[in-house]
One Martini backbone bead per residue (centre of mass of N, CA, C, O) as a GRO file, in nm:
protein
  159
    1UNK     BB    1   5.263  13.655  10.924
    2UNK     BB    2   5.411  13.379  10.807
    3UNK     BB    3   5.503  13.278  10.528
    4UNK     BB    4   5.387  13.071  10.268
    5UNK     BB    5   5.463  12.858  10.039
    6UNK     BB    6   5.331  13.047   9.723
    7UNK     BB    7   5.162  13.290   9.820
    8UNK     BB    8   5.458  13.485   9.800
    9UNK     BB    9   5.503  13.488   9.492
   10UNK     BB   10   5.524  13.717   9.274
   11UNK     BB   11   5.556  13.529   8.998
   12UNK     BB   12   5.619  13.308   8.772
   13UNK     BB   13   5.910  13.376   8.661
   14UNK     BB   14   6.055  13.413   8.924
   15UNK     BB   15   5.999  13.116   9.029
   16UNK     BB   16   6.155  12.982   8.758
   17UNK     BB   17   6.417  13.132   8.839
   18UNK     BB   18   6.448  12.995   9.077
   19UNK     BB   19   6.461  12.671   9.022
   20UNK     BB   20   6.717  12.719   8.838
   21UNK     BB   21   6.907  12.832   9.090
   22UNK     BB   22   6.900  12.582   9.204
   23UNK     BB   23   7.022  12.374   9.047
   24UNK     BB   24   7.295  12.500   9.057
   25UNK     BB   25   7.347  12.564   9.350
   26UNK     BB   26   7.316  12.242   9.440
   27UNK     BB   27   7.579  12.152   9.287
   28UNK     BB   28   7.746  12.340   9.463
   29UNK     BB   29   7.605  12.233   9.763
   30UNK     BB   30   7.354  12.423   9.793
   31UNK     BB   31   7.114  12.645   9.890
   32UNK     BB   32   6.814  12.804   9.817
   33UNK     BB   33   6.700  13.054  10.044
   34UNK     BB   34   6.675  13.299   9.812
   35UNK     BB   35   6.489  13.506   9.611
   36UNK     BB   36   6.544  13.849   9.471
   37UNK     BB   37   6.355  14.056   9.267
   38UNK     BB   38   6.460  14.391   9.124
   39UNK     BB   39   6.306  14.626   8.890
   40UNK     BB   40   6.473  14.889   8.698
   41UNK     BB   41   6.558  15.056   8.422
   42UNK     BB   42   6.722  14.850   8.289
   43UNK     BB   43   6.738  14.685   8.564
   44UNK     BB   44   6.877  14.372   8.816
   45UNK     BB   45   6.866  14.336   9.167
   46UNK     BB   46   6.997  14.020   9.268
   47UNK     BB   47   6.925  13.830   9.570
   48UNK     BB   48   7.100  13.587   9.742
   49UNK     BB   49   7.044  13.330   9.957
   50UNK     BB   50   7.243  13.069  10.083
   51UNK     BB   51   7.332  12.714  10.223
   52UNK     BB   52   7.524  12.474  10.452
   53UNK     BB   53   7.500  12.226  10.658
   54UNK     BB   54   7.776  12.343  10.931
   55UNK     BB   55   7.834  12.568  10.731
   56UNK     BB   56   8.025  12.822  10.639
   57UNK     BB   57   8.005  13.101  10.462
   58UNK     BB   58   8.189  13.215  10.197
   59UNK     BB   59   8.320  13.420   9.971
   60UNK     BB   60   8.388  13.201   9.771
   61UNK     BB   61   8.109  13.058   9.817
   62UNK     BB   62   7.955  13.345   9.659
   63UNK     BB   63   8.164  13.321   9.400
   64UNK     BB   64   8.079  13.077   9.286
   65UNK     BB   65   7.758  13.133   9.264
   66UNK     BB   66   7.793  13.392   9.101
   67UNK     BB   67   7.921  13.271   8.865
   68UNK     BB   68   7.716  13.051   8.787
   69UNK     BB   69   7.432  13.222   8.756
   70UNK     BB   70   7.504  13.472   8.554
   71UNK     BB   71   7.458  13.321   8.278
   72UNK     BB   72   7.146  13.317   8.328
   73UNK     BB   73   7.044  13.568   8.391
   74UNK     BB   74   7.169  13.705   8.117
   75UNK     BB   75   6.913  13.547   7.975
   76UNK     BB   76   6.676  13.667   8.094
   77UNK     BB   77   6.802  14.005   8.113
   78UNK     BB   78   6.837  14.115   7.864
   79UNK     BB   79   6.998  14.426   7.837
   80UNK     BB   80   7.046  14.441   8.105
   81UNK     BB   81   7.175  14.546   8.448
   82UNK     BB   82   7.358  14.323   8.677
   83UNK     BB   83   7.326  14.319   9.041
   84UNK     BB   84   7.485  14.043   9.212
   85UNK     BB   85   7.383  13.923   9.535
   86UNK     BB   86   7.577  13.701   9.749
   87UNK     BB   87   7.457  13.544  10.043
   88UNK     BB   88   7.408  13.466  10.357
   89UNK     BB   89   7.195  13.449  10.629
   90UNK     BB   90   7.304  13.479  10.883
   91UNK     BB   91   7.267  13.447  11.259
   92UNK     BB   92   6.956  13.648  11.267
   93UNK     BB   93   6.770  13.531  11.064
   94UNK     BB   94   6.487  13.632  10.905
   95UNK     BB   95   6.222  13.454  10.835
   96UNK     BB   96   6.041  13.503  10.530
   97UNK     BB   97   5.950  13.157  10.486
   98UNK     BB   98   5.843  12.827  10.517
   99UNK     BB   99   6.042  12.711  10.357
  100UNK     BB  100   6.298  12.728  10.529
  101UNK     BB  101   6.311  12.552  10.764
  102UNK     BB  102   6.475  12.312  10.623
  103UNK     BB  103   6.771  12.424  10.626
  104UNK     BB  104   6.761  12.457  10.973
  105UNK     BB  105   6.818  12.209  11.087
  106UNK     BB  106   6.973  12.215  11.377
  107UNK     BB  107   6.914  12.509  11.453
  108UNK     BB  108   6.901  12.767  11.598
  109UNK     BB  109   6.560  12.902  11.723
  110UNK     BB  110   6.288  13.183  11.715
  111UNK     BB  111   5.947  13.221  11.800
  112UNK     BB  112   5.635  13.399  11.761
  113UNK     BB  113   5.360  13.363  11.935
  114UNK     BB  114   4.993  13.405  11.934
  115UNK     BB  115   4.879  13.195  12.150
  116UNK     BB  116   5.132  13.378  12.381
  117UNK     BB  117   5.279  13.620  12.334
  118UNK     BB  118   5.585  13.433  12.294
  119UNK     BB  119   5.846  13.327  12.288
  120UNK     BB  120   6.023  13.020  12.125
  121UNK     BB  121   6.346  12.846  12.204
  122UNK     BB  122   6.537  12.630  11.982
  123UNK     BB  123   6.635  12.316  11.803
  124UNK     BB  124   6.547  12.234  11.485
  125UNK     BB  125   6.395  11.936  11.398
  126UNK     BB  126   6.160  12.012  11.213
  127UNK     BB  127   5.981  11.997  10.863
  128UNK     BB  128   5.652  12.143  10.711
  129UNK     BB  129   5.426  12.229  10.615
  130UNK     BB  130   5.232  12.305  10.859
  131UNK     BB  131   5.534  12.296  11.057
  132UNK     BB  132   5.693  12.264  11.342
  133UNK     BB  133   5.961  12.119  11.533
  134UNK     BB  134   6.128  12.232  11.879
  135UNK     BB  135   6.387  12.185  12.092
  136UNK     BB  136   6.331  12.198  12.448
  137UNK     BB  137   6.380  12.184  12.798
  138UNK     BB  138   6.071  12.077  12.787
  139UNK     BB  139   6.083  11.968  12.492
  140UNK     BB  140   5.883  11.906  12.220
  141UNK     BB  141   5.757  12.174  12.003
  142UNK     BB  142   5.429  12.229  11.822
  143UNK     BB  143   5.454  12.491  11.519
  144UNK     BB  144   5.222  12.610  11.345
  145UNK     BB  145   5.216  12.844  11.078
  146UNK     BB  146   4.970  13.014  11.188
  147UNK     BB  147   5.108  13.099  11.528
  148UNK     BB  148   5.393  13.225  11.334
  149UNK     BB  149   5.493  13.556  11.325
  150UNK     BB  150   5.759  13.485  11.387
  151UNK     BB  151   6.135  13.454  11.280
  152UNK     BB  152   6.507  13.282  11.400
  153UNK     BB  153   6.783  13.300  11.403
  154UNK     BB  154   6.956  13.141  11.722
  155UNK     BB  155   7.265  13.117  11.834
  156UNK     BB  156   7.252  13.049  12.117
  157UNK     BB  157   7.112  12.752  12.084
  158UNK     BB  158   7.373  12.680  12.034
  159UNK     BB  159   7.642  12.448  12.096
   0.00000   0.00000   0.00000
């Protein structure tokens, strides 16, 4: 089943850590759209994936949120050994918590559903706590995110 947005985080401290570099990220026009952080003999791992409705992201744009958030990381780490990586979702992004959905809004999505084990894709009109609503050739159709085993951005359904 899709991740609950809250349910699957690792610690409290990352979770301090995502809203901290969220809102560097979020000045410099960004969302932050995932952070992971893995921890191993005094070094930190942490991959950051940004996104800006619209725009495809660049690596200037990756350069850029990497100097804002890497000085923050620094105090959080100190003494560790700081592997920053920064990227896009990328076109065929498996989405990997339902807090995601809020950030691809009219993007093309692919749902994999439990209630009839069959794909359902359009392109993504709201997202909520409970669920998603998607527009498809059949009209708008509603996805709680019970019923949502899988998810994935799909950029075929773009037009």
């Amino acid at each position: 089943m899709l991740r609950v947005k809250g349910k699957m985080r690792q610690e409290n401290q990352d979770f301090s850590l995502h809203q901290s570099l969220e809102e560097v990220v979020k000045g410099l026009g960004f969302s932050l759209v995932e952070l992971t952080v893995a921890r191993h003999r005094g070094s930190a791992q942490i991959k950051a994936v940004i996104y800006k409705a619209g725009c495809s992201i660049s690596t200037d744009d990756c350069t850029r949120v990497h100097r804002a958030v890497t000085p923050r990381l620094e105090l959080v780490f100190t003494g560790s050994d700081i592997n920053l990586e920064v990227s896009s979702p990328g076109i065929d992004r498996l989405i990997k918590d339902s807090s995601e959905f809020i950030h691809y809004k009219g993007r093309g999505i692919r749902c994999y559903r439990t209630d009839i084990t069959e794909w359902t894709a359009g392109i993504l009109e709201t997202a909520d706590e409970k669920g998603i609503n998607i527009k498809t050739t059949d009209g708008i159709i509603r996805l709680d995110f019970d019923i949502i085993a899988k998810a994935k951005l799909d950029s075929s359904q773009e037009v």
